[in-house]
């Protein structure tokens, strides 16, 4: 997920508030071979979740925290309540209980028909193949 998460921070700017970004990675079976234990410890959270609790996460490498916030995206953390701007769902071999532990949604990749998402931009649905390769922004409307 260390690399697969790139699709979130590259596509987040074009996901509507409250929308969902599905990371479809049926080949993915673990969070990270290098940082998996630390990621499982902290989970995926918005930036303010970490900034407002610095002592709690002082022992975690900043690169791991940055990865966490990049995958989780923008949002707020006020009075102990985290409100992410976007729902992030992982469709992979990572079990649903692990996804819940790390604060991500889960979908069974075997039940996803990728092509059913194609050509539905008029409905507010965007399929992006190899989503981590490009950075996206919304065009300003006049």
mmCIF file with all atom_site columns, C-alpha atoms in Angstrom:
data_model
loop_
_atom_site.group_PDB
_atom_site.id
_atom_site.type_symbol
_atom_site.label_atom_id
_atom_site.label_alt_id
_atom_site.label_comp_id
_atom_site.label_asym_id
_atom_site.label_entity_id
_atom_site.label_seq_id
_atom_site.pdbx_PDB_ins_code
_atom_site.Cartn_x
_atom_site.Cartn_y
_atom_site.Cartn_z
_atom_site.occupancy
_atom_site.B_iso_or_equiv
_atom_site.pdbx_formal_charge
_atom_site.auth_seq_id
_atom_site.auth_comp_id
_atom_site.auth_asym_id
_atom_site.auth_atom_id
_atom_site.pdbx_PDB_model_num
ATOM 1   C CA . UNK A 1 1   ? 0.000   0.000   0.000   1.00 0.00 ? 1   UNK A CA 1
ATOM 2   C CA . UNK A 1 2   ? 3.038   2.255   0.357   1.00 0.00 ? 2   UNK A CA 1
ATOM 3   C CA . UNK A 1 3   ? 3.078   2.661   -3.437  1.00 0.00 ? 3   UNK A CA 1
ATOM 4   C CA . UNK A 1 4   ? -0.621  1.979   -4.150  1.00 0.00 ? 4   UNK A CA 1
ATOM 5   C CA . UNK A 1 5   ? -1.516  4.876   -1.861  1.00 0.00 ? 5   UNK A CA 1
ATOM 6   C CA . UNK A 1 6   ? -0.117  7.282   -4.450  1.00 0.00 ? 6   UNK A CA 1
ATOM 7   C CA . UNK A 1 7   ? -3.439  7.141   -6.266  1.00 0.00 ? 7   UNK A CA 1
ATOM 8   C CA . UNK A 1 8   ? -5.154  8.801   -3.290  1.00 0.00 ? 8   UNK A CA 1
ATOM 9   C CA . UNK A 1 9   ? -2.949  11.837  -3.019  1.00 0.00 ? 9   UNK A CA 1
ATOM 10  C CA . UNK A 1 10  ? -2.848  12.208  -6.784  1.00 0.00 ? 10  UNK A CA 1
ATOM 11  C CA . UNK A 1 11  ? -6.631  11.913  -7.210  1.00 0.00 ? 11  UNK A CA 1
ATOM 12  C CA . UNK A 1 12  ? -7.924  13.434  -3.975  1.00 0.00 ? 12  UNK A CA 1
ATOM 13  C CA . UNK A 1 13  ? -8.285  16.922  -5.511  1.00 0.00 ? 13  UNK A CA 1
ATOM 14  C CA . UNK A 1 14  ? -10.950 15.632  -7.931  1.00 0.00 ? 14  UNK A CA 1
ATOM 15  C CA . UNK A 1 15  ? -12.987 13.608  -5.413  1.00 0.00 ? 15  UNK A CA 1
ATOM 16  C CA . UNK A 1 16  ? -16.075 15.406  -4.106  1.00 0.00 ? 16  UNK A CA 1
ATOM 17  C CA . UNK A 1 17  ? -16.459 16.074  -0.389  1.00 0.00 ? 17  UNK A CA 1
ATOM 18  C CA . UNK A 1 18  ? -17.884 12.892  1.108   1.00 0.00 ? 18  UNK A CA 1
ATOM 19  C CA . UNK A 1 19  ? -16.969 10.937  -2.024  1.00 0.00 ? 19  UNK A CA 1
ATOM 20  C CA . UNK A 1 20  ? -15.189 7.618   -2.147  1.00 0.00 ? 20  UNK A CA 1
ATOM 21  C CA . UNK A 1 21  ? -11.869 6.679   -3.689  1.00 0.00 ? 21  UNK A CA 1
ATOM 22  C CA . UNK A 1 22  ? -11.393 2.948   -4.202  1.00 0.00 ? 22  UNK A CA 1
ATOM 23  C CA . UNK A 1 23  ? -7.813  1.723   -4.349  1.00 0.00 ? 23  UNK A CA 1
ATOM 24  C CA . UNK A 1 24  ? -8.265  -1.347  -6.539  1.00 0.00 ? 24  UNK A CA 1
ATOM 25  C CA . UNK A 1 25  ? -5.201  -3.496  -5.965  1.00 0.00 ? 25  UNK A CA 1
ATOM 26  C CA . UNK A 1 26  ? -6.247  -7.168  -6.089  1.00 0.00 ? 26  UNK A CA 1
ATOM 27  C CA . UNK A 1 27  ? -2.597  -8.257  -6.054  1.00 0.00 ? 27  UNK A CA 1
ATOM 28  C CA . UNK A 1 28  ? -1.869  -6.444  -2.764  1.00 0.00 ? 28  UNK A CA 1
ATOM 29  C CA . UNK A 1 29  ? -1.680  -8.810  0.222   1.00 0.00 ? 29  UNK A CA 1
ATOM 30  C CA . UNK A 1 30  ? -0.025  -6.713  2.915   1.00 0.00 ? 30  UNK A CA 1
ATOM 31  C CA . UNK A 1 31  ? 0.185   -3.088  3.986   1.00 0.00 ? 31  UNK A CA 1
ATOM 32  C CA . UNK A 1 32  ? 3.964   -2.749  3.742   1.00 0.00 ? 32  UNK A CA 1
ATOM 33  C CA . UNK A 1 33  ? 6.853   -5.169  4.083   1.00 0.00 ? 33  UNK A CA 1
ATOM 34  C CA . UNK A 1 34  ? 9.057   -2.409  5.485   1.00 0.00 ? 34  UNK A CA 1
ATOM 35  C CA . UNK A 1 35  ? 6.708   -0.224  7.547   1.00 0.00 ? 35  UNK A CA 1
ATOM 36  C CA . UNK A 1 36  ? 3.696   -2.507  8.019   1.00 0.00 ? 36  UNK A CA 1
ATOM 37  C CA . UNK A 1 37  ? 3.978   -2.788  11.813  1.00 0.00 ? 37  UNK A CA 1
ATOM 38  C CA . UNK A 1 38  ? 4.214   0.987   12.255  1.00 0.00 ? 38  UNK A CA 1
ATOM 39  C CA . UNK A 1 39  ? 1.353   1.641   9.857   1.00 0.00 ? 39  UNK A CA 1
ATOM 40  C CA . UNK A 1 40  ? -0.793  -0.898  11.714  1.00 0.00 ? 40  UNK A CA 1
ATOM 41  C CA . UNK A 1 41  ? 0.100   0.885   14.952  1.00 0.00 ? 41  UNK A CA 1
ATOM 42  C CA . UNK A 1 42  ? -0.912  4.353   13.760  1.00 0.00 ? 42  UNK A CA 1
ATOM 43  C CA . UNK A 1 43  ? -3.406  3.622   10.980  1.00 0.00 ? 43  UNK A CA 1
ATOM 44  C CA . UNK A 1 44  ? -4.380  6.078   8.269   1.00 0.00 ? 44  UNK A CA 1
ATOM 45  C CA . UNK A 1 45  ? -5.570  9.469   9.495   1.00 0.00 ? 45  UNK A CA 1
ATOM 46  C CA . UNK A 1 46  ? -5.963  13.095  8.464   1.00 0.00 ? 46  UNK A CA 1
ATOM 47  C CA . UNK A 1 47  ? -3.038  15.405  9.224   1.00 0.00 ? 47  UNK A CA 1
ATOM 48  C CA . UNK A 1 48  ? -4.680  17.128  12.191  1.00 0.00 ? 48  UNK A CA 1
ATOM 49  C CA . UNK A 1 49  ? -5.141  13.771  13.943  1.00 0.00 ? 49  UNK A CA 1
ATOM 50  C CA . UNK A 1 50  ? -1.363  13.624  14.349  1.00 0.00 ? 50  UNK A CA 1
ATOM 51  C CA . UNK A 1 51  ? -0.705  17.348  14.789  1.00 0.00 ? 51  UNK A CA 1
ATOM 52  C CA . UNK A 1 52  ? -3.129  17.606  17.698  1.00 0.00 ? 52  UNK A CA 1
ATOM 53  C CA . UNK A 1 53  ? -1.606  14.592  19.474  1.00 0.00 ? 53  UNK A CA 1
ATOM 54  C CA . UNK A 1 54  ? 2.148   15.070  18.986  1.00 0.00 ? 54  UNK A CA 1
ATOM 55  C CA . UNK A 1 55  ? 3.274   13.264  22.138  1.00 0.00 ? 55  UNK A CA 1
ATOM 56  C CA . UNK A 1 56  ? 1.240   10.179  21.277  1.00 0.00 ? 56  UNK A CA 1
ATOM 57  C CA . UNK A 1 57  ? 3.098   9.741   17.973  1.00 0.00 ? 57  UNK A CA 1
ATOM 58  C CA . UNK A 1 58  ? 6.539   11.172  18.799  1.00 0.00 ? 58  UNK A CA 1
ATOM 59  C CA . UNK A 1 59  ? 8.159   7.728   18.473  1.00 0.00 ? 59  UNK A CA 1
ATOM 60  C CA . UNK A 1 60  ? 6.857   7.173   14.928  1.00 0.00 ? 60  UNK A CA 1
ATOM 61  C CA . UNK A 1 61  ? 9.059   8.121   11.966  1.00 0.00 ? 61  UNK A CA 1
ATOM 62  C CA . UNK A 1 62  ? 7.761   11.266  10.280  1.00 0.00 ? 62  UNK A CA 1
ATOM 63  C CA . UNK A 1 63  ? 7.843   9.549   6.890   1.00 0.00 ? 63  UNK A CA 1
ATOM 64  C CA . UNK A 1 64  ? 5.348   6.959   8.143   1.00 0.00 ? 64  UNK A CA 1
ATOM 65  C CA . UNK A 1 65  ? 3.065   9.694   9.491   1.00 0.00 ? 65  UNK A CA 1
ATOM 66  C CA . UNK A 1 66  ? 3.324   11.582  6.200   1.00 0.00 ? 66  UNK A CA 1
ATOM 67  C CA . UNK A 1 67  ? 2.405   8.431   4.273   1.00 0.00 ? 67  UNK A CA 1
ATOM 68  C CA . UNK A 1 68  ? -0.577  7.937   6.564   1.00 0.00 ? 68  UNK A CA 1
ATOM 69  C CA . UNK A 1 69  ? -1.897  11.429  5.953   1.00 0.00 ? 69  UNK A CA 1
ATOM 70  C CA . UNK A 1 70  ? -1.265  11.260  2.200   1.00 0.00 ? 70  UNK A CA 1
ATOM 71  C CA . UNK A 1 71  ? -3.325  8.084   1.888   1.00 0.00 ? 71  UNK A CA 1
ATOM 72  C CA . UNK A 1 72  ? -6.099  9.343   4.184   1.00 0.00 ? 72  UNK A CA 1
ATOM 73  C CA . UNK A 1 73  ? -6.256  12.799  2.669   1.00 0.00 ? 73  UNK A CA 1
ATOM 74  C CA . UNK A 1 74  ? -7.678  16.028  4.004   1.00 0.00 ? 74  UNK A CA 1
ATOM 75  C CA . UNK A 1 75  ? -10.112 16.465  6.824   1.00 0.00 ? 75  UNK A CA 1
ATOM 76  C CA . UNK A 1 76  ? -10.389 17.672  10.394  1.00 0.00 ? 76  UNK A CA 1
ATOM 77  C CA . UNK A 1 77  ? -9.793  16.411  13.912  1.00 0.00 ? 77  UNK A CA 1
ATOM 78  C CA . UNK A 1 78  ? -11.673 18.381  16.560  1.00 0.00 ? 78  UNK A CA 1
ATOM 79  C CA . UNK A 1 79  ? -12.586 17.401  20.119  1.00 0.00 ? 79  UNK A CA 1
ATOM 80  C CA . UNK A 1 80  ? -11.401 13.840  19.531  1.00 0.00 ? 80  UNK A CA 1
ATOM 81  C CA . UNK A 1 81  ? -13.499 13.367  16.383  1.00 0.00 ? 81  UNK A CA 1
ATOM 82  C CA . UNK A 1 82  ? -11.854 12.752  13.024  1.00 0.00 ? 82  UNK A CA 1
ATOM 83  C CA . UNK A 1 83  ? -13.783 13.804  9.923   1.00 0.00 ? 83  UNK A CA 1
ATOM 84  C CA . UNK A 1 84  ? -12.011 12.835  6.695   1.00 0.00 ? 84  UNK A CA 1
ATOM 85  C CA . UNK A 1 85  ? -13.086 14.700  3.574   1.00 0.00 ? 85  UNK A CA 1
ATOM 86  C CA . UNK A 1 86  ? -13.048 11.526  1.439   1.00 0.00 ? 86  UNK A CA 1
ATOM 87  C CA . UNK A 1 87  ? -13.761 7.850   2.148   1.00 0.00 ? 87  UNK A CA 1
ATOM 88  C CA . UNK A 1 88  ? -10.784 5.696   1.189   1.00 0.00 ? 88  UNK A CA 1
ATOM 89  C CA . UNK A 1 89  ? -11.593 2.073   0.399   1.00 0.00 ? 89  UNK A CA 1
ATOM 90  C CA . UNK A 1 90  ? -9.073  -0.682  -0.228  1.00 0.00 ? 90  UNK A CA 1
ATOM 91  C CA . UNK A 1 91  ? -10.035 -3.492  -2.624  1.00 0.00 ? 91  UNK A CA 1
ATOM 92  C CA . UNK A 1 92  ? -7.248  -5.999  -2.124  1.00 0.00 ? 92  UNK A CA 1
ATOM 93  C CA . UNK A 1 93  ? -6.259  -9.230  -0.404  1.00 0.00 ? 93  UNK A CA 1
ATOM 94  C CA . UNK A 1 94  ? -5.759  -7.293  2.842   1.00 0.00 ? 94  UNK A CA 1
ATOM 95  C CA . UNK A 1 95  ? -8.550  -8.664  5.072   1.00 0.00 ? 95  UNK A CA 1
ATOM 96  C CA . UNK A 1 96  ? -11.523 -6.456  6.024   1.00 0.00 ? 96  UNK A CA 1
ATOM 97  C CA . UNK A 1 97  ? -10.613 -6.566  9.718   1.00 0.00 ? 97  UNK A CA 1
ATOM 98  C CA . UNK A 1 98  ? -7.120  -5.220  8.960   1.00 0.00 ? 98  UNK A CA 1
ATOM 99  C CA . UNK A 1 99  ? -8.626  -2.452  6.811   1.00 0.00 ? 99  UNK A CA 1
ATOM 100 C CA . UNK A 1 100 ? -10.889 -1.510  9.726   1.00 0.00 ? 100 UNK A CA 1
ATOM 101 C CA . UNK A 1 101 ? -7.920  -1.520  12.141  1.00 0.00 ? 101 UNK A CA 1
ATOM 102 C CA . UNK A 1 102 ? -5.990  0.895   9.928   1.00 0.00 ? 102 UNK A CA 1
ATOM 103 C CA . UNK A 1 103 ? -8.993  3.162   9.324   1.00 0.00 ? 103 UNK A CA 1
ATOM 104 C CA . UNK A 1 104 ? -9.703  2.266   5.687   1.00 0.00 ? 104 UNK A CA 1
ATOM 105 C CA . UNK A 1 105 ? -12.838 0.895   4.094   1.00 0.00 ? 105 UNK A CA 1
ATOM 106 C CA . UNK A 1 106 ? -12.828 -2.544  2.492   1.00 0.00 ? 106 UNK A CA 1
ATOM 107 C CA . UNK A 1 107 ? -14.286 -4.019  -0.686  1.00 0.00 ? 107 UNK A CA 1
ATOM 108 C CA . UNK A 1 108 ? -13.748 -7.511  -1.993  1.00 0.00 ? 108 UNK A CA 1
ATOM 109 C CA . UNK A 1 109 ? -11.809 -7.068  -5.260  1.00 0.00 ? 109 UNK A CA 1
ATOM 110 C CA . UNK A 1 110 ? -13.385 -10.246 -6.675  1.00 0.00 ? 110 UNK A CA 1
ATOM 111 C CA . UNK A 1 111 ? -16.785 -8.547  -6.500  1.00 0.00 ? 111 UNK A CA 1
ATOM 112 C CA . UNK A 1 112 ? -15.696 -5.423  -8.390  1.00 0.00 ? 112 UNK A CA 1
ATOM 113 C CA . UNK A 1 113 ? -16.308 -5.182  -12.110 1.00 0.00 ? 113 UNK A CA 1
ATOM 114 C CA . UNK A 1 114 ? -13.782 -2.493  -12.988 1.00 0.00 ? 114 UNK A CA 1
ATOM 115 C CA . UNK A 1 115 ? -15.376 -1.859  -16.382 1.00 0.00 ? 115 UNK A CA 1
ATOM 116 C CA . UNK A 1 116 ? -18.687 -0.974  -14.716 1.00 0.00 ? 116 UNK A CA 1
ATOM 117 C CA . UNK A 1 117 ? -16.973 2.233   -13.535 1.00 0.00 ? 117 UNK A CA 1
ATOM 118 C CA . UNK A 1 118 ? -15.819 3.238   -17.032 1.00 0.00 ? 118 UNK A CA 1
ATOM 119 C CA . UNK A 1 119 ? -17.367 6.130   -18.972 1.00 0.00 ? 119 UNK A CA 1
ATOM 120 C CA . UNK A 1 120 ? -19.576 7.318   -16.103 1.00 0.00 ? 120 UNK A CA 1
ATOM 121 C CA . UNK A 1 121 ? -18.135 10.793  -15.628 1.00 0.00 ? 121 UNK A CA 1
ATOM 122 C CA . UNK A 1 122 ? -21.584 12.353  -16.169 1.00 0.00 ? 122 UNK A CA 1
ATOM 123 C CA . UNK A 1 123 ? -22.717 10.416  -13.075 1.00 0.00 ? 123 UNK A CA 1
ATOM 124 C CA . UNK A 1 124 ? -19.785 11.668  -11.013 1.00 0.00 ? 124 UNK A CA 1
ATOM 125 C CA . UNK A 1 125 ? -17.885 8.373   -11.321 1.00 0.00 ? 125 UNK A CA 1
ATOM 126 C CA . UNK A 1 126 ? -14.328 8.405   -12.647 1.00 0.00 ? 126 UNK A CA 1
ATOM 127 C CA . UNK A 1 127 ? -12.262 5.333   -13.479 1.00 0.00 ? 127 UNK A CA 1
ATOM 128 C CA . UNK A 1 128 ? -8.541  6.100   -13.613 1.00 0.00 ? 128 UNK A CA 1
ATOM 129 C CA . UNK A 1 129 ? -6.263  3.312   -14.715 1.00 0.00 ? 129 UNK A CA 1
ATOM 130 C CA . UNK A 1 130 ? -2.754  3.380   -13.239 1.00 0.00 ? 130 UNK A CA 1
ATOM 131 C CA . UNK A 1 131 ? -3.964  6.202   -11.017 1.00 0.00 ? 131 UNK A CA 1
ATOM 132 C CA . UNK A 1 132 ? -0.648  6.825   -9.288  1.00 0.00 ? 132 UNK A CA 1
ATOM 133 C CA . UNK A 1 133 ? 1.076   7.996   -12.452 1.00 0.00 ? 133 UNK A CA 1
ATOM 134 C CA . UNK A 1 134 ? -0.426  11.483  -12.857 1.00 0.00 ? 134 UNK A CA 1
ATOM 135 C CA . UNK A 1 135 ? -1.481  14.362  -10.639 1.00 0.00 ? 135 UNK A CA 1
ATOM 136 C CA . UNK A 1 136 ? -5.058  15.594  -11.100 1.00 0.00 ? 136 UNK A CA 1
ATOM 137 C CA . UNK A 1 137 ? -6.754  18.943  -10.412 1.00 0.00 ? 137 UNK A CA 1
ATOM 138 C CA . UNK A 1 138 ? -10.222 20.266  -11.141 1.00 0.00 ? 138 UNK A CA 1
ATOM 139 C CA . UNK A 1 139 ? -10.441 22.964  -13.773 1.00 0.00 ? 139 UNK A CA 1
ATOM 140 C CA . UNK A 1 140 ? -11.818 26.243  -12.424 1.00 0.00 ? 140 UNK A CA 1
ATOM 141 C CA . UNK A 1 141 ? -15.309 26.913  -13.749 1.00 0.00 ? 141 UNK A CA 1
ATOM 142 C CA . UNK A 1 142 ? -16.197 30.478  -14.665 1.00 0.00 ? 142 UNK A CA 1
#
